[in-house]
XYZ file of C-alpha atoms in Angstrom:
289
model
C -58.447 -74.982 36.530
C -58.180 -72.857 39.945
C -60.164 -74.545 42.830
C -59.889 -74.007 46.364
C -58.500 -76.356 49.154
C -60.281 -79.073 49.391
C -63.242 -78.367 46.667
C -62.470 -79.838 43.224
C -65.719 -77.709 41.690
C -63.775 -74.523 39.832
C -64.022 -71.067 41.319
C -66.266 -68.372 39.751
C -66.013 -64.992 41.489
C -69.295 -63.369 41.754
C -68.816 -59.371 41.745
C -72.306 -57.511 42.698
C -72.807 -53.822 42.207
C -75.983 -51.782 42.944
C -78.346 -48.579 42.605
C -78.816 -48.117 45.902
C -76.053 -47.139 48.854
C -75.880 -49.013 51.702
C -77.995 -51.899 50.228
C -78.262 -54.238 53.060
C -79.851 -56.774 50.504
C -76.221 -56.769 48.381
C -74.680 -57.971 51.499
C -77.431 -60.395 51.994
C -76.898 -61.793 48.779
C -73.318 -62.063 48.727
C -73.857 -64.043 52.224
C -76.290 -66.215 50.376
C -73.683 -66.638 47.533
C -70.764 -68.122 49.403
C -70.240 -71.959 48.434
C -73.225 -72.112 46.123
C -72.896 -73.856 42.257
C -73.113 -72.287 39.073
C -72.814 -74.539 35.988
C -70.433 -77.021 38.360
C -68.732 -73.657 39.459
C -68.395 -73.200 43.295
C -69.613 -69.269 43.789
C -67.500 -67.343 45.787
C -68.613 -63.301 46.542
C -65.827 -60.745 45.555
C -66.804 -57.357 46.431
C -69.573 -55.010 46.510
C -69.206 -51.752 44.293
C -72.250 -48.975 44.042
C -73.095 -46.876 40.866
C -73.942 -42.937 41.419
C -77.353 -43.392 41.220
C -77.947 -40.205 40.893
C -75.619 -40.107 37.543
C -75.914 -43.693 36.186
C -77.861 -44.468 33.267
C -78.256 -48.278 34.232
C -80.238 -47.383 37.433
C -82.605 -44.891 35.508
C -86.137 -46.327 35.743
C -85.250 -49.539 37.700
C -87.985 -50.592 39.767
C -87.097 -54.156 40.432
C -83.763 -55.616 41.474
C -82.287 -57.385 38.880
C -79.250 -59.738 38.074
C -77.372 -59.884 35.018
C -75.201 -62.963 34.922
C -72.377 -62.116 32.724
C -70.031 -64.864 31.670
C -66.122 -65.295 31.136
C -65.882 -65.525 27.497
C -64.759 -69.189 28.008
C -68.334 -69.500 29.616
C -70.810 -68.214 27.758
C -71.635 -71.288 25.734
C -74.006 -71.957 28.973
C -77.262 -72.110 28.167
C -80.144 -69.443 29.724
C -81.823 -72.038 30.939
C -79.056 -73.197 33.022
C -78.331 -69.454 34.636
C -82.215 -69.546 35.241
C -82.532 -72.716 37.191
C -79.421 -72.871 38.917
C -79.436 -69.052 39.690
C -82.949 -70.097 41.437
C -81.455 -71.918 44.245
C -79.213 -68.525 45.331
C -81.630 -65.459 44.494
C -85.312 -66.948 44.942
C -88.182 -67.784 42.627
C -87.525 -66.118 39.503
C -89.778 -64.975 36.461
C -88.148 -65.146 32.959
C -87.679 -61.832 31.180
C -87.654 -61.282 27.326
C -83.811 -60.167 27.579
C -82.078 -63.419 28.623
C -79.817 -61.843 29.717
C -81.755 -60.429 32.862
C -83.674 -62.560 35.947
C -86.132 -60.427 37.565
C -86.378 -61.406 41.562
C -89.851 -62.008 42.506
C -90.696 -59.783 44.829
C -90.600 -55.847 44.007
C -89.109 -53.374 45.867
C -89.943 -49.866 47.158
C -86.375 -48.791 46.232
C -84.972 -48.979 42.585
C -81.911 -51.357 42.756
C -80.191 -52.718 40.250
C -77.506 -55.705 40.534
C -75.025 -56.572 37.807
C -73.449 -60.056 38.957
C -70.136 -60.597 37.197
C -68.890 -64.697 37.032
C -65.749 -64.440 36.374
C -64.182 -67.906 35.937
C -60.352 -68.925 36.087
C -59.681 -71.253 33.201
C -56.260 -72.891 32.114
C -54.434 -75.998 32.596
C -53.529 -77.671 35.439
C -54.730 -77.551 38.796
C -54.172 -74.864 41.432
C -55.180 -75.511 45.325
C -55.481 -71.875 47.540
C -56.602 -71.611 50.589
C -58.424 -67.740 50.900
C -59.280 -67.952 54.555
C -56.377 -65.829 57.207
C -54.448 -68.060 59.712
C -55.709 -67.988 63.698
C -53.070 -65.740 64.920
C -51.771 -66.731 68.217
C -48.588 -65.212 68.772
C -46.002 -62.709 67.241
C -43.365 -60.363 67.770
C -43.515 -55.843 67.305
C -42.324 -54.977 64.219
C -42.939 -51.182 63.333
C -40.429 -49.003 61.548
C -40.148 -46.301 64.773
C -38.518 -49.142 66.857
C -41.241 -49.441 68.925
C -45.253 -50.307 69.343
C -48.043 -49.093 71.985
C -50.219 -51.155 73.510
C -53.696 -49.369 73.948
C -56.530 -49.515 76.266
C -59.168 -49.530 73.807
C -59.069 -51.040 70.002
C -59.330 -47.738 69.135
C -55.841 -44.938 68.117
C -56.892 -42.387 69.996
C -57.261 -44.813 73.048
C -54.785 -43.764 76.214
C -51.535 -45.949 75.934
C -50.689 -48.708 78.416
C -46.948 -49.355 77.517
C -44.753 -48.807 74.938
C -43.198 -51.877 73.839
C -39.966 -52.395 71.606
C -39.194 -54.247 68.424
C -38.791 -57.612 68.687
C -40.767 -58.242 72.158
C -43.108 -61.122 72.128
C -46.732 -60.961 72.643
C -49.286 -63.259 72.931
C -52.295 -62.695 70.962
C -55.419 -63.213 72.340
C -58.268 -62.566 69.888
C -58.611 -60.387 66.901
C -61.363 -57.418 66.578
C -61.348 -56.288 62.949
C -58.032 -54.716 62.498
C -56.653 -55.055 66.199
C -55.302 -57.788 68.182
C -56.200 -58.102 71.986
C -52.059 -58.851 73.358
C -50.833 -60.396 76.647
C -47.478 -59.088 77.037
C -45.770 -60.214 80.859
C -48.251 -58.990 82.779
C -49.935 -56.124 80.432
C -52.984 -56.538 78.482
C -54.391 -54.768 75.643
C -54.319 -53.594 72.161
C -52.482 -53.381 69.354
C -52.931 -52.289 65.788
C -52.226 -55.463 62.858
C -49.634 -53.439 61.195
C -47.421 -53.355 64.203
C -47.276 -57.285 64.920
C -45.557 -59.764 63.070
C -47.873 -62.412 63.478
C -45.686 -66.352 63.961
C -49.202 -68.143 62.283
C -48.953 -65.613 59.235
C -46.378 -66.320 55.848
C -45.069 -63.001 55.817
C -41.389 -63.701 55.459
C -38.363 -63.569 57.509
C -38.878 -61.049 60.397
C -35.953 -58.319 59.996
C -36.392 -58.108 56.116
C -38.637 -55.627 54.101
C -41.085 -56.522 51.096
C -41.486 -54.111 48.511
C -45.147 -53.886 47.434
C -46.269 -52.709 43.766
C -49.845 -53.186 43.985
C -53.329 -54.176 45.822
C -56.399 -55.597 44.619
C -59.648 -56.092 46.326
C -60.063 -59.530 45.026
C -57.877 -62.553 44.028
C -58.831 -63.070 40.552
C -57.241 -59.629 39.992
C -54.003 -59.954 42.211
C -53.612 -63.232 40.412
C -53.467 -62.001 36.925
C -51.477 -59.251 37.711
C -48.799 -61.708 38.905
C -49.317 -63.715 36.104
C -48.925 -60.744 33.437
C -46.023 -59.158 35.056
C -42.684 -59.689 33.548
C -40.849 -59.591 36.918
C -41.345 -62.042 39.437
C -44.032 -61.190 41.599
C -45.911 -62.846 44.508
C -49.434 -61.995 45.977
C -50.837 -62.219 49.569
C -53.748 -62.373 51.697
C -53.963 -59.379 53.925
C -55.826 -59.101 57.015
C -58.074 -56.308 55.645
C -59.457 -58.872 53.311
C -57.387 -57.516 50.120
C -54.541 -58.802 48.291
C -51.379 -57.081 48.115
C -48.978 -57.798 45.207
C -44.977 -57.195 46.073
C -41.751 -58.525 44.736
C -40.900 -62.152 44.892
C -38.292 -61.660 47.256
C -37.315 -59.840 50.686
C -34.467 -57.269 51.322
C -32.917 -55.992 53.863
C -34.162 -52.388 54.778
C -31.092 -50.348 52.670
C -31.228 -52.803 49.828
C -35.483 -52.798 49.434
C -34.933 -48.805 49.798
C -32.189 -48.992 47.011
C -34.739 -51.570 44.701
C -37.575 -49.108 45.173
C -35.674 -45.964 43.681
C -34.101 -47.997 41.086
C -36.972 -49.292 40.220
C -39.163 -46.562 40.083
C -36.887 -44.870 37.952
C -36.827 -47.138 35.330
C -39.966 -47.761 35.242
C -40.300 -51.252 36.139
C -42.356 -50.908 39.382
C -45.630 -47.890 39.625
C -44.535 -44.457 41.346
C -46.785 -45.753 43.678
C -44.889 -48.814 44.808
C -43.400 -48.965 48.687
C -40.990 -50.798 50.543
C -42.990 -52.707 53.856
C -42.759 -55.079 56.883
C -45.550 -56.923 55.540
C -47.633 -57.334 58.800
C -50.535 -57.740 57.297
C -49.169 -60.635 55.077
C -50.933 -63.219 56.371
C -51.195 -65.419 53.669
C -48.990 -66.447 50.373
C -51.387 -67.162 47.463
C -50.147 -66.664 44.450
C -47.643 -67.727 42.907
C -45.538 -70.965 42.538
């Protein structure tokens, strides 16, 4: 069973995809989603993907948003009338369709939408705790492969450059906005990019070594049966962008990761794709033991 820290309900990941780009009422939903139940599943939203409406045969005369509830195979001994009434609670007042299969939301829309919601639940033996939320960064040291880091004006890289600061020098961190940190260093403030801070709160590995990452997924159900599959040991992590990033147990020092990668790649055993990193971004280890 795969629950997260501190919730023994299992985890279904709810994926949502839609007719109609930007669809401010996907993000609604997946808002709305976060924490609910589902057949004594806690609900957690994965991520928003958009057919080609123009192109895509399942948005073709849609004139109501609505939600398929597909099942893991190991879950579709639930009953309709289960979906139906504990779907309620999330989406609204519901009317029942002939397909059961399909809940129509109440209320019509001007727009044709359609929503496919994917439940896709971990099963297994044994229980696994995660905890899928990034670490308050407070502090950390630059760590970029040119030697050295700018701090900027703005959160922004086209923003002029306040200093220039070199590997290794501590900063202080003093908020994060989306993929930048706001850094006290002495008596300098500013900006810096989240790939060029090691981060002290984050568990990405010993500072002067290099991971050597073979693949990213969007969500953790994916990242964690990659790992799972893989016939090399593999481990995944949290990233600050909100994706999980799937790299080689270990950590190398920079000429030995460089030497795995090319090896590697050679033979086959990791994609073409694969790249040797600091791991910045790391922020949390998730998968696994």
């Amino acid at each position: 069973m795969f629950a997260l820290a501190g919730d023994k309900r299992e985890v279904a990941w709810v994926y949502i995809n839609s007719c109609s780009h930007p669809n401010p009422m996907a993000e609604e939903l997946r808002q709305r989603i976060e924490g609910q139940s589902f057949s004594g599943m806690r609900l957690v939203p994965a991520q928003i993907g958009y057919f080609d409406a123009s192109g895509a045969p399942e948005c073709s005369g849609v004139n109501k948003m609505k939600f398929y509830s597909r099942l893991a195979p190991s879950r579709r001994n639930y009953a309709y009338q289960t979906a139906e009434s504990e779907l309620t609670a999330i989406v609204g007042p519901v009317d029942r369709n002939q397909d059961p299969q399909t809940i129509t939301l109440g209320r019509p829309d001007d727009d044709n939408y359609r929503f496919d919601i994917w439940l896709t639940s971990l099963g297994g033996g044994g229980t696994q705790s995660v905890q899928l939320s990034l670490p308050d960064p407070r502090s950390g040291r630059v760590r970029r492969p040119q030697g050295a880091a700018p701090i900027k004006a703005l959160p922004e890289g086209k923003s002029a450059t306040i200093a220039n600061v070199r590997n290794g020098t501590p900063v202080s961190i003093l908020e994060k906005k989306e993929r930048w940190y706001r850094v006290r260093q002495g008596d300098r403030m500013g900006y810096m990019h989240d790939t060029w801070v090691y981060v002290d709160q984050y568990e990405s590995g010993p500072f002067g070594e290099r991971h050597i990452q073979v693949k990213s997924f969007d969500n953790f159900a994916d990242a964690q049966s990659y790992v799972q599959a893989s016939q090399i040991p593999l481990s995944a992590y949290l990233a600050t962008n909100g994706w999980f990033a799937v790299t080689l147990n270990d950590t190398y020092d920079q000429q030995m990761a460089s030497k795995l990668v090319k090896v590697m790649k050679e033979n086959g055993t990791i994609p073409d794709d694969a790249y040797m990193t600091y791991g910045n971004t790391y922020a949390r280890k998730v998968c696994c033991q």
